[in-house]
């Protein structure tokens, strides 16, 4: 993404017609519209099609081809759009156990900081603060725990199959290596099942199958 035309195409893809400014209202509106419009899916893994973590590739797939995608693709695309608007975006490698199996976004503007994440199947639909606190979103309770090394732990809600993640700093190489493992290893959960999720205004619909 590098032009107003690309940004317009993204906004059309997510059916967003709200303000486009470097502020909290825009940030919330974009995340909400994105999560309602672009489904989470990993079909390409089962068709043996490599999924790069390059956000420009994700833009073509999710916007031009009108596909869904996994977390690296979803948050990569949102990050491009936010940068085009003027937000400062840092791609944080998020670790589940010892693997950088998730990408989340640290978004900054003026004196504000939020974490934006459209890549969690059942995560919050609004950006959340980078501080110690608990919050409720769509009826679920989430928690952010700040760590001594400057990173943070995100605790998912208690009904989620995913407990959350730990994020410290960018690490593109770690995400690239983990992405390759997730797409190819017989031990990867993504080679065993096909998760497909779409969000409604206040909830999510998840389907897990072992075939495509």
GROMACS .gro file of C-alpha atoms in nm:
model
  212
    1UNK     CA    1   0.000   0.000   0.000
    2UNK     CA    2   0.148   0.331  -0.100
    3UNK     CA    3  -0.125   0.545  -0.247
    4UNK     CA    4  -0.464   0.694  -0.170
    5UNK     CA    5  -0.610   0.450  -0.421
    6UNK     CA    6  -0.480   0.156  -0.221
    7UNK     CA    7  -0.618   0.300   0.100
    8UNK     CA    8  -0.954   0.360  -0.067
    9UNK     CA    9  -0.959  -0.001  -0.189
   10UNK     CA   10  -0.895  -0.123   0.165
   11UNK     CA   11  -1.167   0.099   0.312
   12UNK     CA   12  -1.410  -0.030   0.050
   13UNK     CA   13  -1.310  -0.389   0.127
   14UNK     CA   14  -1.399  -0.347   0.495
   15UNK     CA   15  -1.709  -0.136   0.419
   16UNK     CA   16  -1.577   0.153   0.626
   17UNK     CA   17  -1.726   0.498   0.566
   18UNK     CA   18  -1.626   0.674   0.890
   19UNK     CA   19  -1.363   0.941   0.950
   20UNK     CA   20  -1.009   0.882   0.825
   21UNK     CA   21  -0.793   1.070   1.071
   22UNK     CA   22  -0.501   0.999   1.301
   23UNK     CA   23  -0.716   0.961   1.611
   24UNK     CA   24  -0.876   0.704   1.841
   25UNK     CA   25  -1.217   0.716   1.673
   26UNK     CA   26  -1.067   0.618   1.339
   27UNK     CA   27  -0.853   0.348   1.500
   28UNK     CA   28  -1.155   0.187   1.666
   29UNK     CA   29  -1.368   0.217   1.355
   30UNK     CA   30  -1.111   0.055   1.128
   31UNK     CA   31  -1.043  -0.237   1.362
   32UNK     CA   32  -1.414  -0.305   1.412
   33UNK     CA   33  -1.494  -0.285   1.040
   34UNK     CA   34  -1.196  -0.503   0.947
   35UNK     CA   35  -1.291  -0.778   1.191
   36UNK     CA   36  -1.651  -0.782   1.069
   37UNK     CA   37  -1.556  -0.787   0.700
   38UNK     CA   38  -1.249  -1.009   0.654
   39UNK     CA   39  -1.274  -1.368   0.782
   40UNK     CA   40  -0.995  -1.561   0.947
   41UNK     CA   41  -0.896  -1.862   0.736
   42UNK     CA   42  -0.594  -2.075   0.649
   43UNK     CA   43  -0.711  -2.258   0.334
   44UNK     CA   44  -0.383  -2.195   0.151
   45UNK     CA   45  -0.194  -2.420   0.392
   46UNK     CA   46  -0.406  -2.718   0.290
   47UNK     CA   47  -0.370  -2.639  -0.079
   48UNK     CA   48   0.011  -2.631  -0.026
   49UNK     CA   49   0.030  -2.261  -0.112
   50UNK     CA   50   0.295  -2.072   0.082
   51UNK     CA   51   0.163  -1.780   0.290
   52UNK     CA   52   0.426  -1.502   0.316
   53UNK     CA   53   0.424  -1.264   0.610
   54UNK     CA   54   0.486  -0.971   0.372
   55UNK     CA   55   0.197  -0.725   0.425
   56UNK     CA   56   0.201  -0.617   0.058
   57UNK     CA   57   0.124  -0.974  -0.044
   58UNK     CA   58  -0.153  -0.981   0.215
   59UNK     CA   59  -0.298  -0.662   0.065
   60UNK     CA   60  -0.335  -0.826  -0.274
   61UNK     CA   61  -0.488  -1.142  -0.130
   62UNK     CA   62  -0.727  -0.989   0.123
   63UNK     CA   63  -0.826  -0.675  -0.068
   64UNK     CA   64  -0.795  -0.746  -0.441
   65UNK     CA   65  -0.878  -1.117  -0.423
   66UNK     CA   66  -1.129  -1.057  -0.141
   67UNK     CA   67  -0.996  -1.352   0.058
   68UNK     CA   68  -0.958  -1.403   0.429
   69UNK     CA   69  -0.629  -1.476   0.601
   70UNK     CA   70  -0.434  -1.571   0.911
   71UNK     CA   71  -0.294  -1.342   1.181
   72UNK     CA   72   0.027  -1.240   1.001
   73UNK     CA   73  -0.182  -1.139   0.700
   74UNK     CA   74  -0.467  -0.973   0.888
   75UNK     CA   75  -0.253  -0.755   1.111
   76UNK     CA   76  -0.005  -0.693   0.832
   77UNK     CA   77  -0.282  -0.546   0.619
   78UNK     CA   78  -0.423  -0.333   0.899
   79UNK     CA   79  -0.074  -0.205   0.977
   80UNK     CA   80  -0.027  -0.087   0.618
   81UNK     CA   81  -0.355   0.105   0.627
   82UNK     CA   82  -0.278   0.268   0.961
   83UNK     CA   83   0.066   0.379   0.839
   84UNK     CA   84  -0.090   0.527   0.527
   85UNK     CA   85  -0.321   0.736   0.747
   86UNK     CA   86  -0.027   0.858   0.957
   87UNK     CA   87  -0.015   0.633   1.263
   88UNK     CA   88   0.321   0.499   1.381
   89UNK     CA   89   0.296   0.120   1.368
   90UNK     CA   90   0.537  -0.133   1.521
   91UNK     CA   91   0.500  -0.498   1.422
   92UNK     CA   92   0.550  -0.697   1.744
   93UNK     CA   93   0.636  -1.066   1.738
   94UNK     CA   94   0.393  -1.232   1.979
   95UNK     CA   95   0.495  -1.558   2.142
   96UNK     CA   96   0.273  -1.849   2.233
   97UNK     CA   97   0.496  -2.070   2.447
   98UNK     CA   98   0.835  -2.037   2.271
   99UNK     CA   99   0.719  -1.965   1.917
  100UNK     CA  100   0.654  -1.630   1.748
  101UNK     CA  101   0.326  -1.765   1.614
  102UNK     CA  102   0.137  -1.436   1.620
  103UNK     CA  103   0.179  -1.079   1.499
  104UNK     CA  104   0.026  -0.791   1.691
  105UNK     CA  105   0.049  -0.416   1.634
  106UNK     CA  106   0.167  -0.139   1.863
  107UNK     CA  107   0.005   0.181   1.733
  108UNK     CA  108   0.114   0.529   1.839
  109UNK     CA  109  -0.004   0.881   1.763
  110UNK     CA  110   0.041   1.209   1.949
  111UNK     CA  111   0.088   1.088   2.309
  112UNK     CA  112  -0.136   0.782   2.273
  113UNK     CA  113  -0.047   0.412   2.251
  114UNK     CA  114  -0.278   0.120   2.179
  115UNK     CA  115  -0.245  -0.244   2.079
  116UNK     CA  116  -0.447  -0.330   1.769
  117UNK     CA  117  -0.509  -0.692   1.681
  118UNK     CA  118  -0.744  -0.819   1.411
  119UNK     CA  119  -0.564  -1.153   1.390
  120UNK     CA  120  -0.702  -1.330   1.697
  121UNK     CA  121  -1.002  -1.547   1.618
  122UNK     CA  122  -1.181  -1.448   1.938
  123UNK     CA  123  -0.985  -1.143   2.052
  124UNK     CA  124  -1.126  -0.801   2.144
  125UNK     CA  125  -1.284  -0.594   1.868
  126UNK     CA  126  -1.142  -0.266   1.996
  127UNK     CA  127  -0.781  -0.153   2.049
  128UNK     CA  128  -0.661  -0.190   2.407
  129UNK     CA  129  -0.424   0.004   2.631
  130UNK     CA  130  -0.066  -0.093   2.696
  131UNK     CA  131  -0.086  -0.096   3.076
  132UNK     CA  132  -0.178  -0.327   3.362
  133UNK     CA  133  -0.555  -0.363   3.356
  134UNK     CA  134  -0.853  -0.583   3.279
  135UNK     CA  135  -1.128  -0.492   3.036
  136UNK     CA  136  -1.448  -0.631   2.889
  137UNK     CA  137  -1.519  -0.653   2.517
  138UNK     CA  138  -1.821  -0.825   2.359
  139UNK     CA  139  -1.903  -0.976   2.697
  140UNK     CA  140  -1.561  -1.135   2.745
  141UNK     CA  141  -1.303  -1.045   3.009
  142UNK     CA  142  -0.945  -0.980   2.895
  143UNK     CA  143  -0.634  -0.878   3.084
  144UNK     CA  144  -0.307  -0.700   3.001
  145UNK     CA  145  -0.008  -0.765   3.225
  146UNK     CA  146   0.302  -0.548   3.184
  147UNK     CA  147   0.636  -0.729   3.218
  148UNK     CA  148   0.958  -0.606   3.378
  149UNK     CA  149   1.149  -0.621   3.049
  150UNK     CA  150   0.910  -0.376   2.882
  151UNK     CA  151   0.699  -0.637   2.708
  152UNK     CA  152   0.345  -0.741   2.796
  153UNK     CA  153   0.133  -1.052   2.836
  154UNK     CA  154  -0.214  -1.059   2.685
  155UNK     CA  155  -0.455  -1.291   2.867
  156UNK     CA  156  -0.740  -1.411   2.648
  157UNK     CA  157  -1.087  -1.471   2.791
  158UNK     CA  158  -1.146  -1.788   2.987
  159UNK     CA  159  -1.362  -1.958   2.722
  160UNK     CA  160  -1.101  -1.919   2.448
  161UNK     CA  161  -0.901  -2.218   2.321
  162UNK     CA  162  -0.602  -1.980   2.308
  163UNK     CA  163  -0.469  -1.851   2.640
  164UNK     CA  164  -0.303  -1.545   2.489
  165UNK     CA  165   0.054  -1.442   2.413
  166UNK     CA  166   0.363  -1.250   2.524
  167UNK     CA  167   0.501  -0.966   2.308
  168UNK     CA  168   0.823  -0.774   2.352
  169UNK     CA  169   0.964  -0.628   2.030
  170UNK     CA  170   0.978  -0.676   1.652
  171UNK     CA  171   1.138  -0.995   1.524
  172UNK     CA  172   1.059  -1.057   1.157
  173UNK     CA  173   1.298  -1.352   1.132
  174UNK     CA  174   1.135  -1.534   1.422
  175UNK     CA  175   0.790  -1.481   1.272
  176UNK     CA  176   0.910  -1.598   0.929
  177UNK     CA  177   1.058  -1.916   1.077
  178UNK     CA  178   0.752  -1.988   1.288
  179UNK     CA  179   0.520  -1.920   0.997
  180UNK     CA  180   0.707  -2.177   0.788
  181UNK     CA  181   0.677  -2.434   1.070
  182UNK     CA  182   0.306  -2.364   1.115
  183UNK     CA  183   0.244  -2.417   0.744
  184UNK     CA  184   0.452  -2.730   0.695
  185UNK     CA  185   0.502  -2.930   1.014
  186UNK     CA  186   0.281  -3.234   1.081
  187UNK     CA  187   0.283  -3.117   1.444
  188UNK     CA  188   0.138  -2.777   1.359
  189UNK     CA  189  -0.226  -2.725   1.458
  190UNK     CA  190  -0.280  -2.549   1.124
  191UNK     CA  191  -0.187  -2.858   0.920
  192UNK     CA  192  -0.428  -3.070   1.124
  193UNK     CA  193  -0.741  -2.855   1.112
  194UNK     CA  194  -0.882  -2.568   0.906
  195UNK     CA  195  -1.002  -2.282   1.127
  196UNK     CA  196  -1.253  -2.046   0.969
  197UNK     CA  197  -1.397  -1.759   1.169
  198UNK     CA  198  -1.621  -1.466   1.093
  199UNK     CA  199  -1.720  -1.193   1.336
  200UNK     CA  200  -2.062  -1.046   1.399
  201UNK     CA  201  -2.135  -0.719   1.573
  202UNK     CA  202  -2.090  -0.867   1.919
  203UNK     CA  203  -1.960  -1.221   1.881
  204UNK     CA  204  -1.776  -1.466   1.657
  205UNK     CA  205  -1.864  -1.779   1.464
  206UNK     CA  206  -1.587  -2.038   1.448
  207UNK     CA  207  -1.573  -2.354   1.240
  208UNK     CA  208  -1.300  -2.618   1.274
  209UNK     CA  209  -1.273  -2.895   1.017
  210UNK     CA  210  -1.009  -3.147   0.915
  211UNK     CA  211  -1.075  -3.114   0.543
  212UNK     CA  212  -1.126  -2.848   0.274
   0.00000   0.00000   0.00000
